[in-house]
C-alpha positions as a printed NumPy array, in Angstrom:
array([[  0.37 ,  -0.228,  -0.047],
       [  1.14 ,   3.853,  -0.567],
       [  1.588,   6.569,   1.769],
       [ -1.195,   8.631,   1.539],
       [ -0.722,  11.6  ,  -1.51 ],
       [  2.426,  10.161,  -1.932],
       [  3.146,  10.351,  -5.545],
       [  3.025,   6.374,  -5.974],
       [ -0.266,   7.412,  -4.475],
       [ -1.783,   9.658,  -6.261],
       [ -0.533,   7.393,  -9.559],
       [ -3.068,   4.734,  -8.027],
       [ -5.801,   7.232,  -7.775],
       [ -5.092,   7.826, -11.316],
       [ -5.515,   4.178, -12.565],
       [ -8.669,   3.743,  -9.984],
       [-10.073,   6.989, -11.622],
       [ -9.667,   6.822, -15.478],
       [-10.906,   3.241, -14.687],
       [-14.245,   4.229, -13.091],
       [-17.012,   5.051, -16.106],
       [-18.717,   6.882, -13.15 ],
       [-15.998,   9.351, -12.604],
       [-13.556,   9.722, -15.614],
       [-17.128,   9.356, -18.586],
       [-19.289,  11.44 , -16.589],
       [-17.04 ,  14.486, -16.279],
       [-15.717,  14.304, -20.256],
       [-19.33 ,  14.643, -21.114],
       [-19.401,  18.376, -19.263],
       [-15.486,  18.715, -20.864],
       [-14.066,  19.213, -16.873],
       [-10.556,  20.698, -16.577],
       [ -8.797,  20.925, -13.502],
       [ -6.182,  20.907, -11.588],
       [ -6.933,  19.389,  -8.279],
       [ -4.123,  19.329,  -5.091],
       [ -5.184,  17.261,  -1.389],
       [ -3.135,  17.755,   1.421],
       [ -3.649,  18.842,   5.197],
       [ -4.88 ,  21.898,   7.04 ],
       [ -1.937,  21.916,   8.817],
       [  0.702,  22.3  ,   5.901],
       [  0.862,  25.461,   3.45 ],
       [  1.374,  23.363,   0.737],
       [ -0.246,  20.601,  -0.747],
       [  1.438,  16.983,  -0.984],
       [ -0.318,  15.476,  -3.666],
       [ -1.16 ,  16.78 ,  -7.557],
       [ -4.388,  15.492,  -9.835],
       [ -4.348,  16.898, -13.653],
       [ -7.543,  15.827, -15.544],
       [ -7.861,  16.596, -18.939],
       [-11.813,  15.909, -20.554],
       [-12.606,  13.898, -17.741],
       [ -9.113,  12.198, -17.953],
       [ -6.066,  11.982, -15.118],
       [ -3.411,  12.49 , -17.446],
       [ -1.119,  12.993, -14.734],
       [ -0.514,  13.064, -11.13 ],
       [  1.857,  12.661,  -8.341],
       [  4.203,  15.155,  -5.873],
       [  2.657,  18.613,  -5.654],
       [  5.683,  20.797,  -6.853],
       [  4.123,  24.57 ,  -7.03 ],
       [  1.217,  24.109,  -9.565],
       [ -1.593,  26.215,  -8.684],
       [ -4.271,  24.33 ,  -8.309],
       [ -8.   ,  24.566,  -9.182],
       [ -9.457,  22.763,  -6.356],
       [ -7.467,  22.49 ,  -3.201],
       [ -8.79 ,  20.147,  -0.753],
       [ -7.336,  20.182,   2.971],
       [ -8.257,  17.929,   5.892],
       [ -6.416,  16.403,   9.043],
       [ -4.617,  13.59 ,   8.405],
       [ -7.006,  11.513,  10.402],
       [-10.218,  12.795,   8.674],
       [ -8.382,  11.709,   5.141],
       [ -7.351,   8.355,   6.818],
       [-10.782,   7.286,   8.207],
       [-12.423,   8.261,   4.916],
       [ -9.741,   6.348,   3.209],
       [-10.613,   3.598,   4.943],
       [-14.534,   3.637,   5.678],
       [-15.151,   5.324,   2.596],
       [-17.863,   8.549,   2.89 ],
       [-21.111,   9.238,   1.224],
       [-22.832,  12.506,  -0.11 ],
       [-24.068,  13.202,   3.155],
       [-21.079,  12.953,   5.159],
       [-18.967,  15.401,   2.626],
       [-21.58 ,  17.753,   3.5  ],
       [-21.279,  17.216,   7.149],
       [-17.403,  17.092,   6.267],
       [-17.638,  20.483,   5.042],
       [-20.541,  22.238,   7.428],
       [-17.991,  21.528,  10.492],
       [-14.664,  22.69 ,   8.799],
       [-13.384,  18.941,   9.077],
       [-13.219,  19.297,   4.944],
       [-11.709,  22.955,   4.02 ],
       [-11.478,  23.64 ,  -0.068],
       [ -8.422,  26.686,  -0.312],
       [ -9.129,  26.768,  -3.948],
       [-12.784,  25.917,  -5.378],
       [-16.124,  26.186,  -4.727],
       [-17.936,  23.138,  -2.993],
       [-21.   ,  24.703,  -2.674],
       [-21.112,  25.439,  -6.605],
       [-19.87 ,  22.027,  -7.043],
       [-22.161,  19.773,  -5.268],
       [-25.532,  21.132,  -6.469],
       [-24.184,  20.414,  -9.629],
       [-25.037,  17.103, -10.331],
       [-23.365,  16.412, -12.702],
       [-20.104,  17.193, -10.95 ],
       [-21.303,  16.385,  -6.957],
       [-21.588,  12.372,  -8.554],
       [-18.076,  12.1  , -10.004],
       [-16.972,  14.158,  -6.7  ],
       [-18.427,  11.647,  -4.147],
       [-17.27 ,   8.516,  -6.495],
       [-13.434,   9.964,  -6.393],
       [-13.45 ,   9.661,  -2.766],
       [-14.531,   6.058,  -2.635],
       [-11.802,   5.241,  -5.071],
       [ -9.55 ,   6.66 ,  -2.436],
       [-11.355,   3.766,  -0.687],
       [-10.53 ,   1.069,  -3.429],
       [ -6.949,   2.706,  -3.567],
       [ -6.625,   2.556,   0.679],
       [ -3.166,   4.23 ,   1.98 ],
       [ -0.886,   3.39 ,   4.53 ],
       [ -0.076,   6.746,   6.701],
       [  1.602,   9.634,   5.851],
       [  3.184,   9.948,   2.736]])
């Protein structure tokens, strides 16, 4: 198992993303292009980066200063809980409302109100669960 948000882990997530039509195909249908970063709330910079072009993840790895369209942050313990147990739409809403999941960049509210984006977003957390993770990259 790879360490959470390490380059290896981000590439495992990339492979899972591209193999899941409910994520990659659904986002391709709306021409979704984005640079997505993940990391921890107590750190200035994200750890991992994920580049999506027309719904397909074209590259992933360690963050190298890229400007992210979406920068998701949470505490290590919360990330690990979501990776281990998964999280659904209600859980994500609660995590956002209580501040457990923060967006340094990106508009969570507009994204979650758009079913074309909300479904794949929730499904991406299931992919994290599928990949699993060691504690820290």
